[in-house]
PDB file of C-alpha atoms in Angstrom:
ATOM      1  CA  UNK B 348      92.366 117.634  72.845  1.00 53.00           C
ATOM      2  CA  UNK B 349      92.180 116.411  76.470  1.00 63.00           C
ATOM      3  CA  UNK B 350      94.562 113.577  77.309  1.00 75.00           C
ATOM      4  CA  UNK B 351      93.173 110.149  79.278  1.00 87.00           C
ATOM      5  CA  UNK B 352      93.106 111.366  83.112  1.00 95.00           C
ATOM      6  CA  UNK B 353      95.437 109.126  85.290  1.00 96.00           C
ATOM      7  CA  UNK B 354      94.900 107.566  88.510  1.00 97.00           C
ATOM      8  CA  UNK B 355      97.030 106.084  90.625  1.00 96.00           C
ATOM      9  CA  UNK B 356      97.375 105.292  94.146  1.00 96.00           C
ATOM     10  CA  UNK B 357     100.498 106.799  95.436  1.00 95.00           C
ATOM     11  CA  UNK B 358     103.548 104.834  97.490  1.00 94.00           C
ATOM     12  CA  UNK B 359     106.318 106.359  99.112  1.00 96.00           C
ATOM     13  CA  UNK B 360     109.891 104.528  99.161  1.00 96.00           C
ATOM     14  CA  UNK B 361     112.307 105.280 102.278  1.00 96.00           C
ATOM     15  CA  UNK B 362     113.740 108.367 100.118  1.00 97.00           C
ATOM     16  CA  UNK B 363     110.598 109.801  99.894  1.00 97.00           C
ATOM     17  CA  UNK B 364     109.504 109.166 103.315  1.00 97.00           C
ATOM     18  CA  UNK B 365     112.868 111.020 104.346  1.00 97.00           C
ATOM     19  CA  UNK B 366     111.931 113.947 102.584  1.00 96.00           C
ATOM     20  CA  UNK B 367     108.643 113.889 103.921  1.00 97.00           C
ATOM     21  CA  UNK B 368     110.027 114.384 107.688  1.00 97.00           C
ATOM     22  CA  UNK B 369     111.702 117.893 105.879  1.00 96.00           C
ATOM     23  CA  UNK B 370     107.994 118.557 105.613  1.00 96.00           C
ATOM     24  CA  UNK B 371     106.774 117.497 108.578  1.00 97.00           C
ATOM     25  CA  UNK B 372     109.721 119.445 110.446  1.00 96.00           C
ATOM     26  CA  UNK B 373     108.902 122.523 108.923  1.00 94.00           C
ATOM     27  CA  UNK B 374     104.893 122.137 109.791  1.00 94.00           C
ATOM     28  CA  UNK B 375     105.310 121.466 113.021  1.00 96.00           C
ATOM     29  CA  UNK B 376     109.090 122.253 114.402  1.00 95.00           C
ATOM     30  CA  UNK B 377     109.316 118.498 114.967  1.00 97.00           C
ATOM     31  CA  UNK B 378     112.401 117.042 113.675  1.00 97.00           C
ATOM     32  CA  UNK B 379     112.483 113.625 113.425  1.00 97.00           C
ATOM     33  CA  UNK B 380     116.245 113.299 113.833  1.00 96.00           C
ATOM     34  CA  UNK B 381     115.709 115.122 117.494  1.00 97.00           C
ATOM     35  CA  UNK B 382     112.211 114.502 119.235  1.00 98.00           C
ATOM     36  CA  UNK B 383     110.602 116.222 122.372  1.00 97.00           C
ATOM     37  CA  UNK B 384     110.245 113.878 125.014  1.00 97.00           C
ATOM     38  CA  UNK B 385     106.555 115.011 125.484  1.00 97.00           C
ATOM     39  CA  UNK B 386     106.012 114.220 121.536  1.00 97.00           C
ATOM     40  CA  UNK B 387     108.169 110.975 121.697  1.00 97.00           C
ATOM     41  CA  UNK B 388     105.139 108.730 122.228  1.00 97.00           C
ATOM     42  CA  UNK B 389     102.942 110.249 119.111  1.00 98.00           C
ATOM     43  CA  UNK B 390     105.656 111.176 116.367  1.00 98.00           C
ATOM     44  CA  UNK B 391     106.898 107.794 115.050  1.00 98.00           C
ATOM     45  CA  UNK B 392     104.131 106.048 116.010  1.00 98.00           C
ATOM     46  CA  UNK B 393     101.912 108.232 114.125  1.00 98.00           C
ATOM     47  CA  UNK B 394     103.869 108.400 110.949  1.00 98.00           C
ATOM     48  CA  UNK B 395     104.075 104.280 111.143  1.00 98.00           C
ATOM     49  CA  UNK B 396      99.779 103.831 111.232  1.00 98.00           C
ATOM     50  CA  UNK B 397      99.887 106.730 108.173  1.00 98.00           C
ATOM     51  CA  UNK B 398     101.952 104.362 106.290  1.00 97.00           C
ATOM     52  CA  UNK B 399     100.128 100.801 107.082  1.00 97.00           C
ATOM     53  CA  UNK B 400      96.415 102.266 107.420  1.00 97.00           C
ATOM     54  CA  UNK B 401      96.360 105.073 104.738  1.00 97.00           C
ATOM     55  CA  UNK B 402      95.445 104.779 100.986  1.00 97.00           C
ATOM     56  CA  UNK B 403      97.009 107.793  99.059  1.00 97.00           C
ATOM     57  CA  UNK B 404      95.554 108.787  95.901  1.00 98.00           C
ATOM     58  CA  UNK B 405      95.912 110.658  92.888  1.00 98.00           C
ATOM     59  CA  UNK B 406      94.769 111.847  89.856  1.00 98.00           C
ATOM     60  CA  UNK B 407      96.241 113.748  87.056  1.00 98.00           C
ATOM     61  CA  UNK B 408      95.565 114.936  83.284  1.00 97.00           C
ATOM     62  CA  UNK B 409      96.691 117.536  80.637  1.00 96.00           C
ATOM     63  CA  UNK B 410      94.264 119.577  79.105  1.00 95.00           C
ATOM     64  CA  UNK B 411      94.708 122.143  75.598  1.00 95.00           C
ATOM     65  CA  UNK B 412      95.025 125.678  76.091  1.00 95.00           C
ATOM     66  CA  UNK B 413      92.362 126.780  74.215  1.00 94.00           C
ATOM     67  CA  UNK B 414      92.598 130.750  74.204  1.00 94.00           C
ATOM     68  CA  UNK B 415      93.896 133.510  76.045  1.00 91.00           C
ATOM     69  CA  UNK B 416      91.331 135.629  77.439  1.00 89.00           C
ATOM     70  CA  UNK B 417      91.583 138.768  79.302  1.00 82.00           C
ATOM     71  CA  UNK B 418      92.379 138.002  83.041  1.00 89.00           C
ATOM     72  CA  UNK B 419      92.123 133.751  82.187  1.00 93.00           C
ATOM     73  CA  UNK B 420      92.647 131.035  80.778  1.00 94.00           C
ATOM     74  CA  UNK B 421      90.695 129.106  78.445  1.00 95.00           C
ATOM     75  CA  UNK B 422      90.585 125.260  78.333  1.00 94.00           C
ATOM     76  CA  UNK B 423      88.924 122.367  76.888  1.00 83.00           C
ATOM     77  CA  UNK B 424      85.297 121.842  76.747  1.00 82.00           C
ATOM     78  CA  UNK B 425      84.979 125.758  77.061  1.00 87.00           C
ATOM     79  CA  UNK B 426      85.978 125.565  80.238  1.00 92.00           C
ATOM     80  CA  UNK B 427      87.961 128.799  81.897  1.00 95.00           C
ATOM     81  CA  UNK B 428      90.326 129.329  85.027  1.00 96.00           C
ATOM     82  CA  UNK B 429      89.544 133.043  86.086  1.00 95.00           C
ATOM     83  CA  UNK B 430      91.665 135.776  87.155  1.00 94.00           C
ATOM     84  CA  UNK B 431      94.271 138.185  86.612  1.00 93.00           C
ATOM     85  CA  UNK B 432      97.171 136.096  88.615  1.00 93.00           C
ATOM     86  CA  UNK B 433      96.448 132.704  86.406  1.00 93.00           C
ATOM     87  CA  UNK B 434      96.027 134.544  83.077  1.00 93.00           C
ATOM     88  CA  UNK B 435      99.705 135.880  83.541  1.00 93.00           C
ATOM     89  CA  UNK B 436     101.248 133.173  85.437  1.00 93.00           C
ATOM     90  CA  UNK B 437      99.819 130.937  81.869  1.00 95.00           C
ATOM     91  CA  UNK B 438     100.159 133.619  79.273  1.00 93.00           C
ATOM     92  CA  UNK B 439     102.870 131.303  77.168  1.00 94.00           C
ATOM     93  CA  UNK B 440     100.770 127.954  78.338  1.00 95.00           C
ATOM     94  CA  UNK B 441     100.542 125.832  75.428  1.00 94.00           C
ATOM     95  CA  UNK B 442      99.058 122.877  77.828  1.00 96.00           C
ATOM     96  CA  UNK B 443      97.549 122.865  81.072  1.00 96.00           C
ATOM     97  CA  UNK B 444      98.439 119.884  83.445  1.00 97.00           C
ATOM     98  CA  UNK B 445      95.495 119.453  86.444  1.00 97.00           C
ATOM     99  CA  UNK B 446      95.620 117.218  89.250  1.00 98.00           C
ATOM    100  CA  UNK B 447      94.462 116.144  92.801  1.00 98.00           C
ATOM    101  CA  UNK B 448      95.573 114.065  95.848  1.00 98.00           C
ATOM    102  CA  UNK B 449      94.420 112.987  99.077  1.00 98.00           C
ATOM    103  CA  UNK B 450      94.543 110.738 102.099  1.00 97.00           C
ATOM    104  CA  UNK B 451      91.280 109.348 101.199  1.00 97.00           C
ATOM    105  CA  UNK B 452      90.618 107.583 104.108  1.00 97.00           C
ATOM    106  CA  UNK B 453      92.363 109.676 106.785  1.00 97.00           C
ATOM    107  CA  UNK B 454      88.303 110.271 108.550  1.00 96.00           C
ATOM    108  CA  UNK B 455      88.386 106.340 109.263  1.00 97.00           C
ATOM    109  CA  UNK B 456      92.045 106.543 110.141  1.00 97.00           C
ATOM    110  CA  UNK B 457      91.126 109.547 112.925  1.00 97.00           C
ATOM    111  CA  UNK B 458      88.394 107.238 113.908  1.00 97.00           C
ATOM    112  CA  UNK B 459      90.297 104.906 115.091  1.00 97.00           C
ATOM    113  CA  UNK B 460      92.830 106.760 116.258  1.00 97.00           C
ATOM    114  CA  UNK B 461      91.366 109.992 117.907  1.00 94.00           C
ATOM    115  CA  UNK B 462      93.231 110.540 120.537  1.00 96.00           C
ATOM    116  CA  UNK B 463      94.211 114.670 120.655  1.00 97.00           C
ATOM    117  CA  UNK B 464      97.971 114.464 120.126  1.00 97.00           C
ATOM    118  CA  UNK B 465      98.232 111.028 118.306  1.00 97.00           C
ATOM    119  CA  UNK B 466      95.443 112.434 115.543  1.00 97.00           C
ATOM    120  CA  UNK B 467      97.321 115.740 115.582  1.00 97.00           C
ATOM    121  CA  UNK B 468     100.512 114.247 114.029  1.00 98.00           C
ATOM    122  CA  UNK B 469      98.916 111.987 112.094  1.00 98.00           C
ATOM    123  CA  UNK B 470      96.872 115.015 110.303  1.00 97.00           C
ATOM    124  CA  UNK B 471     100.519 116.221 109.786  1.00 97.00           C
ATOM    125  CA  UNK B 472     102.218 113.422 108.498  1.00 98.00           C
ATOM    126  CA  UNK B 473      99.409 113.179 106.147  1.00 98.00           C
ATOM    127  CA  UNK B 474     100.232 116.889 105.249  1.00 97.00           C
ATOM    128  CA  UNK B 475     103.740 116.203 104.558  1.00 97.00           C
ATOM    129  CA  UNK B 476     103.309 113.177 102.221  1.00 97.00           C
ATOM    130  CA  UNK B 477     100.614 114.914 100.292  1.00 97.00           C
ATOM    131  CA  UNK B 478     103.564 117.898  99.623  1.00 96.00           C
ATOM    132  CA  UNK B 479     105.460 114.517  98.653  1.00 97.00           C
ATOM    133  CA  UNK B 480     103.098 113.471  96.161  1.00 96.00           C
ATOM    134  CA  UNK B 481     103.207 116.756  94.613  1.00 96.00           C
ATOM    135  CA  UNK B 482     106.692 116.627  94.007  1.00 96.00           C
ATOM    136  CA  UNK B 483     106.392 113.179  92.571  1.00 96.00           C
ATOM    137  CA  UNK B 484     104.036 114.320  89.921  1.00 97.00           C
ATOM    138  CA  UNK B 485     106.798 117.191  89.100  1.00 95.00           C
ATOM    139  CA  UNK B 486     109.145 114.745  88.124  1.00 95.00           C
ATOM    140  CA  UNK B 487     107.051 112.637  86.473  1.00 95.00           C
ATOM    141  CA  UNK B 488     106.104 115.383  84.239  1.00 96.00           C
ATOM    142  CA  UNK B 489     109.449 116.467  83.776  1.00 95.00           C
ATOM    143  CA  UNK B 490     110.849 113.221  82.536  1.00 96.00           C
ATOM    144  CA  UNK B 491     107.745 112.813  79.827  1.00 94.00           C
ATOM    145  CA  UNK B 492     108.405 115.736  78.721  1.00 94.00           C
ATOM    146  CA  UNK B 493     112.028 115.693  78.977  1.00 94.00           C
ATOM    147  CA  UNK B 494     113.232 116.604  75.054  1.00 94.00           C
ATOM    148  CA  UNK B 495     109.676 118.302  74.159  1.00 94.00           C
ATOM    149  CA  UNK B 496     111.047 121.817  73.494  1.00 96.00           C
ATOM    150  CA  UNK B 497     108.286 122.150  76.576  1.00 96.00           C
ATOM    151  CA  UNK B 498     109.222 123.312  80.188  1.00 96.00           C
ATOM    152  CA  UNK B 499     107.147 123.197  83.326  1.00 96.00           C
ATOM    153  CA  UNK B 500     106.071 126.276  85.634  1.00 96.00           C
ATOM    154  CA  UNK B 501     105.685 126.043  89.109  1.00 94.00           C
ATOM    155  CA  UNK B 502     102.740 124.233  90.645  1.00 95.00           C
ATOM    156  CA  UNK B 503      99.659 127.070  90.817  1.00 95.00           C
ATOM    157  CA  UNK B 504      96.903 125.912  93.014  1.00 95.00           C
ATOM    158  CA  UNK B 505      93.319 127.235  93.848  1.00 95.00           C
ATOM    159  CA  UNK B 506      93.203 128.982  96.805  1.00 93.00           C
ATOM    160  CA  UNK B 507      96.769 129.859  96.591  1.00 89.00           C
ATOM    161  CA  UNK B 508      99.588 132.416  95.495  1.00 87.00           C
ATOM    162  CA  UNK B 509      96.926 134.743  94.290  1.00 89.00           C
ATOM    163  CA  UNK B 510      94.969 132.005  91.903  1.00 93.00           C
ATOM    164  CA  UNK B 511      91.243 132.407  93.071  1.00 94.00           C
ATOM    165  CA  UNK B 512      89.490 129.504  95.117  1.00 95.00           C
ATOM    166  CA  UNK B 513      86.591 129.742  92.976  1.00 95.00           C
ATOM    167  CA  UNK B 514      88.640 127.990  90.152  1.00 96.00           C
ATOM    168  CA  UNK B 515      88.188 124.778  92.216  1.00 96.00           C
ATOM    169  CA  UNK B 516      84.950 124.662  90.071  1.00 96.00           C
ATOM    170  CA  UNK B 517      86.138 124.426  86.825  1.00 96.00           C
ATOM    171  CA  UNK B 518      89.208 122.557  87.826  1.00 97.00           C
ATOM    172  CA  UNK B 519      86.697 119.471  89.134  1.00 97.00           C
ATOM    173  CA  UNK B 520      84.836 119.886  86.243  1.00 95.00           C
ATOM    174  CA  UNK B 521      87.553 119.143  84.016  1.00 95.00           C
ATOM    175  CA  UNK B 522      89.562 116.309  86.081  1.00 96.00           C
ATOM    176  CA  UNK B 523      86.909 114.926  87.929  1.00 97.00           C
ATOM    177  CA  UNK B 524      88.638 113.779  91.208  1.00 98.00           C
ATOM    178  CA  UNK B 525      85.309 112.455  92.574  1.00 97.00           C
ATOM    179  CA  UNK B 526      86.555 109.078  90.935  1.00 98.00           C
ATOM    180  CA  UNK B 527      88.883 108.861  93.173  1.00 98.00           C
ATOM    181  CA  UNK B 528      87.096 110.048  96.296  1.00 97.00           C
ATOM    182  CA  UNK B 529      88.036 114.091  96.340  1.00 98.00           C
ATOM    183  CA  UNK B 530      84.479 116.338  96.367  1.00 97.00           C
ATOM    184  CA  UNK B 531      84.250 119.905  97.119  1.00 96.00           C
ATOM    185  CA  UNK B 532      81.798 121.374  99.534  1.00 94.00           C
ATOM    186  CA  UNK B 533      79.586 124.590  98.994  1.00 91.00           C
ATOM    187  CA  UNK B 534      82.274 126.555 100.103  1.00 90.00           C
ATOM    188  CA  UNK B 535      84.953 125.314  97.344  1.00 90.00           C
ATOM    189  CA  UNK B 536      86.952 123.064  99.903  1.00 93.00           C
ATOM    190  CA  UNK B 537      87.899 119.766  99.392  1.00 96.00           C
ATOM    191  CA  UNK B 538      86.631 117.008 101.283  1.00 96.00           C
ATOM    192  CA  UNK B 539      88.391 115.069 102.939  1.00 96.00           C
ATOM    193  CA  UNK B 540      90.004 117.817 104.184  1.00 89.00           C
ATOM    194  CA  UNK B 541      93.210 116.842 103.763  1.00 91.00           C
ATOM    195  CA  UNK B 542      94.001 116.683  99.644  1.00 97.00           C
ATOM    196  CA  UNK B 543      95.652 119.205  97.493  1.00 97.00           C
ATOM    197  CA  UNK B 544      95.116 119.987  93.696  1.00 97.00           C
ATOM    198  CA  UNK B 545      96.657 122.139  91.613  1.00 97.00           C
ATOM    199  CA  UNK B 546      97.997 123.154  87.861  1.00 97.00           C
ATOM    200  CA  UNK B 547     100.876 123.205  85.903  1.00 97.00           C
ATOM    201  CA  UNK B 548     101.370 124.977  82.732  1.00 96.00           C
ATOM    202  CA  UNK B 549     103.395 123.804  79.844  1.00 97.00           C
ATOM    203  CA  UNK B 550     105.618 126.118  78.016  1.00 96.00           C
ATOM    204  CA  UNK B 551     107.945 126.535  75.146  1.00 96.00           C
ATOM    205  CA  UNK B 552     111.199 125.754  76.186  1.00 94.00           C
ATOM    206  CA  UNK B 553     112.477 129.395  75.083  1.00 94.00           C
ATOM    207  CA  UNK B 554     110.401 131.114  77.370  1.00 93.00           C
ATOM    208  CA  UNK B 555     111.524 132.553  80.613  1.00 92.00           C
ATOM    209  CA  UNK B 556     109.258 131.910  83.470  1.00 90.00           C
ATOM    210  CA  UNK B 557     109.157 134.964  85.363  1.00 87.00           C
ATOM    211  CA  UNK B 558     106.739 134.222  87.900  1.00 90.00           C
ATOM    212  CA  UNK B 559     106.603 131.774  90.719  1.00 87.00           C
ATOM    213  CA  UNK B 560     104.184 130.283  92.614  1.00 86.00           C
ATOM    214  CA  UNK B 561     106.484 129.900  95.834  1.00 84.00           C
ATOM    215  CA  UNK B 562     107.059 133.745  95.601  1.00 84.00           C
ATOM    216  CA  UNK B 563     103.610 134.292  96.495  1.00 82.00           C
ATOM    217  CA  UNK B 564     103.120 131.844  99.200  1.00 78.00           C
ATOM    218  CA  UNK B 565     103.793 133.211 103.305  1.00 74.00           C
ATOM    219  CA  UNK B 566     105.270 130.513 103.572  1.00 73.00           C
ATOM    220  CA  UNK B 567     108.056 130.700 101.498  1.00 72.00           C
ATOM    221  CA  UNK B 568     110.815 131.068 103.964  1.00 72.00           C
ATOM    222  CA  UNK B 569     110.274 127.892 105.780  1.00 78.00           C
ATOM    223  CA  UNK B 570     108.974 125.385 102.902  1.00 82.00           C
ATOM    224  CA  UNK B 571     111.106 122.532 101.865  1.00 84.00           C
ATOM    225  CA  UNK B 572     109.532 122.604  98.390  1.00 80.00           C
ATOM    226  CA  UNK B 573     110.328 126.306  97.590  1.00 80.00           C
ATOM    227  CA  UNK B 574     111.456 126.677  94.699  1.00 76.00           C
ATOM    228  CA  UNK B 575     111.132 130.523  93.989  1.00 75.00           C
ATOM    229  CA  UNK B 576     113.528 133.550  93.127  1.00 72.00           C
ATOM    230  CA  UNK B 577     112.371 136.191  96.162  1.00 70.00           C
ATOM    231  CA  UNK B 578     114.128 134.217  99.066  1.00 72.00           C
ATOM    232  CA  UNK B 579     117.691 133.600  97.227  1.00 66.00           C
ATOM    233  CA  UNK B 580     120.596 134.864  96.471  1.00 55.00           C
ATOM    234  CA  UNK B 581     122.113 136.225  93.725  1.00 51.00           C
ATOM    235  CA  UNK B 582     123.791 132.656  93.463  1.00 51.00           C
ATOM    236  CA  UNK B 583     120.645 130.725  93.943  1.00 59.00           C
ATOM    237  CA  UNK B 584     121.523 129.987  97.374  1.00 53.00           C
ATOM    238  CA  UNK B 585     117.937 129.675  99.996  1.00 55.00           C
ATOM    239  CA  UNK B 586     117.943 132.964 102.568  1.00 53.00           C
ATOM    240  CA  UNK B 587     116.578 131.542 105.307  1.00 50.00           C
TER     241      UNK B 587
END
């Protein structure tokens, strides 16, 4: 059976905001530590109206794997995630965790701030904490389920690492983000533009998880958050 979805509106402390310039350096080759003269004016400035003006959201619930289909995953209410990349990625799924973020009021915040370089890093700051607020939800997850005999898989999102965009679809009908003010458009995107969602599966502890999300991404060399296999040693250590 479905759990109660959660909602919450997401704040950063100065940890979090520290690792969110890690993302921000490696979406736009700005580092904090070490800023352009030309980009002097916009970077700190920008990242200080994200975090007075901007109202970060998210929602998150976990959801019964159902069945195992051929090439899916089934879920409550008969609902299904499609595709040959999910249905292996979740073969050992014994739960299904779903969830969305977003800025939602990063339009008014460009509004009033719309000038070309000063919106420009604020789209990216907004980029960087939304990265932020997935990894927040990670350890949330982990720590509930912390003693379980469960373990989590990487984060597989719509649109992504070989997981369809189409299974945006069932993944709003299930969650329902609209509550807190994420939509889709005709063409599966999210509105506003700048939110993420996502899964994570729930496995026996015993299980090994072969495949990562990270390992599948083009961006997997640069990322802060990767957290794959391909791009290591055979000591763990990140080949950059």
């Amino acid at each position: 059976m479905k759990e109660k979805a959660v909602e919450q509106e997401v704040r950063l402390n100065e940890k979090q905001w520290e690792r969110a310039s890690e993302y921000f350096q490696a979406y736009t080759g700005v580092s904090v530590a070490d800023i352009p003269p030309k980009f002097s004016p916009y970077v700190l400035p920008a990242k200080e109206i994200v975090k007075n003006e901007g109202c970060l959201r998210m929602k998150h619930m976990t959801a019964e794997v159902t069945g195992h289909p051929r090439d899916g995953l089934q879920l409550d209410d008969g609902i299904a995630f499609s595709g040959k990349q999910i249905g292996k990625a979740y073969e050992e799924a014994q739960q299904i965790v779903l969830f969305a973020a977003a800025m939602v009021n990063i339009q008014e915040i460009l509004q009033r701030h719309s000038e070309m370089m000063e919106a420009f890093f604020i789209e990216y700051w907004t980029v960087s904490l939304l990265s932020i607020c997935r990894e927040q939800l990670q350890s949330q997850l982990a720590e509930q389920y912390r003693n379980s005999g469960l373990q989590l898989t990487g984060v597989w999102s719509p649109g992504q690492s070989g997981f369809e965009l189409q299974n945006q679809i069932p993944l709003f009908d299930l969650l329902k983000p609209q509550t807190i003010g994420i939509t889709l458009d005709e063409h599966q995107r999210m509105l506003p533009l700048k939110s993420i969602s996502g899964t994570v599966g729930l496995v026996p502890e015993h299980c090994e998880i072969t495949m990562q999300p990270c390992d599948y991404c083009t961006f997997g060399k640069t990322c802060p958050g990767y957290s794959g296999v391909k791009y290591k040693d055979s000591a763990g250590r990140r080949l950059l």
